[in-house]
mmCIF file of C-alpha atoms in Angstrom:
data_model
loop_
_atom_site.group_PDB
_atom_site.id
_atom_site.type_symbol
_atom_site.label_atom_id
_atom_site.label_comp_id
_atom_site.label_asym_id
_atom_site.label_seq_id
_atom_site.Cartn_x
_atom_site.Cartn_y
_atom_site.Cartn_z
ATOM 1 C CA GLN A 1 -6.346 8.158 58.906
ATOM 2 C CA VAL A 2 -9.610 6.989 56.783
ATOM 3 C CA GLN A 3 -9.126 3.929 54.540
ATOM 4 C CA LEU A 4 -11.803 2.592 52.377
ATOM 5 C CA GLN A 5 -11.530 -1.116 51.034
ATOM 6 C CA GLU A 6 -13.598 -2.793 48.501
ATOM 7 C CA SER A 7 -15.180 -6.182 48.942
ATOM 8 C CA GLY A 8 -16.618 -8.776 46.270
ATOM 9 C CA PRO A 9 -16.481 -11.150 43.744
ATOM 10 C CA GLY A 10 -14.075 -10.932 41.219
ATOM 11 C CA LEU A 11 -15.745 -12.287 38.167
ATOM 12 C CA VAL A 12 -19.979 -12.374 37.217
ATOM 13 C CA LYS A 13 -22.363 -13.579 35.473
ATOM 14 C CA PRO A 14 -23.502 -11.628 32.023
ATOM 15 C CA SER A 15 -27.041 -10.428 33.148
ATOM 16 C CA GLN A 16 -26.256 -10.658 36.727
ATOM 17 C CA THR A 17 -26.126 -8.741 39.524
ATOM 18 C CA LEU A 18 -22.928 -7.245 40.549
ATOM 19 C CA SER A 19 -22.689 -6.246 43.532
ATOM 20 C CA LEU A 20 -19.119 -4.846 45.807
ATOM 21 C CA THR A 21 -19.921 -3.408 49.175
ATOM 22 C CA CYS A 22 -16.749 -0.580 50.583
ATOM 23 C CA THR A 23 -16.061 -0.935 54.703
ATOM 24 C CA VAL A 24 -15.113 2.517 55.683
ATOM 25 C CA SER A 25 -12.444 2.607 58.663
ATOM 26 C CA GLY A 26 -10.718 5.592 61.479
ATOM 27 C CA GLY A 27 -14.001 8.058 60.565
ATOM 28 C CA SER A 28 -17.567 7.796 60.305
ATOM 29 C CA ILE A 29 -20.228 7.598 56.368
ATOM 30 C CA THR A 30 -22.287 10.289 58.637
ATOM 31 C CA THR A 31 -19.591 12.778 59.002
ATOM 32 C CA ASN A 32 -21.165 16.246 57.448
ATOM 33 C CA TYR A 33 -20.426 16.269 54.910
ATOM 34 C CA TYR A 34 -18.926 13.843 52.959
ATOM 35 C CA TYR A 35 -19.627 11.906 49.817
ATOM 36 C CA TRP A 36 -18.867 8.140 49.828
ATOM 37 C CA SER A 37 -18.361 7.729 46.305
ATOM 38 C CA TRP A 38 -18.181 4.596 43.206
ATOM 39 C CA ILE A 39 -16.554 5.133 41.148
ATOM 40 C CA ARG A 40 -14.643 2.675 37.806
ATOM 41 C CA GLN A 41 -12.145 2.602 35.122
ATOM 42 C CA PRO A 42 -12.635 0.272 32.641
ATOM 43 C CA PRO A 43 -9.904 -1.101 30.491
ATOM 44 C CA GLY A 44 -7.593 1.502 28.724
ATOM 45 C CA LYS A 45 -10.182 4.262 29.737
ATOM 46 C CA GLY A 46 -10.709 7.064 31.989
ATOM 47 C CA LEU A 47 -12.413 7.106 35.407
ATOM 48 C CA GLU A 48 -16.284 6.653 35.322
ATOM 49 C CA TRP A 49 -18.387 8.575 38.024
ATOM 50 C CA MET A 50 -20.679 5.981 38.734
ATOM 51 C CA GLY A 51 -23.131 7.259 42.230
ATOM 52 C CA ALA A 52 -22.698 8.404 46.128
ATOM 53 C CA ILE A 53 -24.652 8.165 49.058
ATOM 54 C CA ALA A 54 -24.501 11.119 51.097
ATOM 55 C CA TYR A 55 -23.867 12.000 54.936
ATOM 56 C CA SER A 56 -27.264 12.373 55.015
ATOM 57 C CA GLY A 57 -28.020 8.463 53.239
ATOM 58 C CA SER A 58 -29.468 10.645 49.996
ATOM 59 C CA THR A 59 -28.222 8.776 47.189
ATOM 60 C CA TYR A 60 -26.983 10.335 42.925
ATOM 61 C CA TYR A 61 -26.648 8.722 40.234
ATOM 62 C CA SER A 62 -24.813 8.846 37.215
ATOM 63 C CA PRO A 63 -27.255 9.346 34.511
ATOM 64 C CA SER A 64 -26.483 7.029 32.271
ATOM 65 C CA LEU A 65 -26.088 4.031 34.530
ATOM 66 C CA LYS A 66 -29.302 5.216 37.046
ATOM 67 C CA SER A 67 -31.500 2.872 35.840
ATOM 68 C CA ARG A 68 -29.097 -0.040 36.674
ATOM 69 C CA THR A 69 -27.056 0.826 39.982
ATOM 70 C CA SER A 70 -28.619 0.979 43.928
ATOM 71 C CA ILE A 71 -26.249 2.403 46.271
ATOM 72 C CA SER A 72 -26.968 1.750 50.490
ATOM 73 C CA ARG A 73 -26.008 2.274 53.626
ATOM 74 C CA ASP A 74 -25.768 -0.090 56.840
ATOM 75 C CA THR A 75 -24.151 2.653 59.089
ATOM 76 C CA SER A 76 -24.082 0.088 61.834
ATOM 77 C CA LYS A 77 -21.054 -1.778 60.089
ATOM 78 C CA ASN A 78 -19.749 1.752 58.383
ATOM 79 C CA GLN A 79 -20.047 -0.002 55.149
ATOM 80 C CA PHE A 80 -22.057 0.849 51.631
ATOM 81 C CA THR A 81 -22.704 -0.848 48.919
ATOM 82 C CA LEU A 82 -23.001 -0.889 45.441
ATOM 83 C CA GLN A 83 -25.261 -2.724 43.351
ATOM 84 C CA LEU A 84 -25.481 -3.010 39.266
ATOM 85 C CA SER A 85 -27.710 -4.767 37.769
ATOM 86 C CA SER A 86 -28.089 -6.664 34.136
ATOM 87 C CA VAL A 87 -24.206 -6.476 33.458
ATOM 88 C CA THR A 88 -22.764 -6.839 30.573
ATOM 89 C CA PRO A 89 -18.838 -7.573 29.701
ATOM 90 C CA GLU A 90 -18.768 -3.515 28.569
ATOM 91 C CA ASP A 91 -18.881 -3.475 32.724
ATOM 92 C CA THR A 92 -15.917 -4.905 33.101
ATOM 93 C CA ALA A 93 -13.494 -2.271 35.177
ATOM 94 C CA VAL A 94 -11.690 -1.737 38.532
ATOM 95 C CA TYR A 95 -13.909 -0.215 40.218
ATOM 96 C CA TYR A 96 -12.817 1.902 43.690
ATOM 97 C CA CYS A 97 -14.900 3.371 46.520
ATOM 98 C CA ALA A 98 -13.892 6.726 47.545
ATOM 99 C CA ARG A 99 -14.926 9.644 49.906
ATOM 100 C CA ASP A 100 -15.874 13.021 47.760
ATOM 101 C CA SER A 101 -15.083 15.746 50.068
ATOM 102 C CA ASP A 102 -15.849 18.686 48.049
ATOM 103 C CA ASN A 103 -19.611 17.411 46.686
ATOM 104 C CA SER A 104 -18.190 16.966 42.956
ATOM 105 C CA MET A 105 -20.146 14.062 42.150
ATOM 106 C CA GLY A 106 -17.781 13.281 39.821
ATOM 107 C CA SER A 107 -17.106 16.806 38.129
ATOM 108 C CA SER A 108 -13.436 16.752 39.063
ATOM 109 C CA TRP A 109 -11.058 14.544 41.188
ATOM 110 C CA LEU A 110 -9.289 16.664 43.369
ATOM 111 C CA GLY A 111 -12.087 16.778 46.266
ATOM 112 C CA TYR A 112 -11.537 12.835 46.820
ATOM 113 C CA ASP A 113 -9.342 12.795 49.131
ATOM 114 C CA TYR A 114 -9.326 8.768 49.956
ATOM 115 C CA TRP A 115 -9.457 5.920 47.923
ATOM 116 C CA GLY A 116 -10.128 2.205 48.497
ATOM 117 C CA GLN A 117 -7.706 0.110 45.849
ATOM 118 C CA GLY A 118 -9.510 -0.785 43.910
ATOM 119 C CA THR A 119 -11.335 -4.472 43.246
ATOM 120 C CA GLN A 120 -11.042 -6.000 39.770
ATOM 121 C CA VAL A 121 -14.290 -7.456 38.331
ATOM 122 C CA THR A 122 -14.696 -9.243 35.213
ATOM 123 C CA VAL A 123 -18.004 -9.735 33.404
ATOM 124 C CA SER A 124 -18.190 -13.181 31.803
ATOM 125 C CA SER A 125 -19.718 -16.089 30.970
#
């Protein structure tokens, strides 16, 4: 059974960089052909795909967030990390990490078969 767990600060100040880590257990992040994704849900809004890092290490980003987003991984710890720079209160959301088994890249949520529980991040001074 694959499990994902997000970790990181729950409060970030405007203009700072948000950093979250997803720890994966029960499966390797280098296993073909999974894509390990970051998804967020602002209050009162739908899910938003932010980006992903593939089993190969290649990265993919939402065009709307690409200039501020970086996703990396530590294969020795079976973790992948999200960094979102220059945050504003509009970046307040529940952030999820999830496994994409269908190379969906956010076009559909059906292929996301494992999700973390989500972590609330608030951007406020």
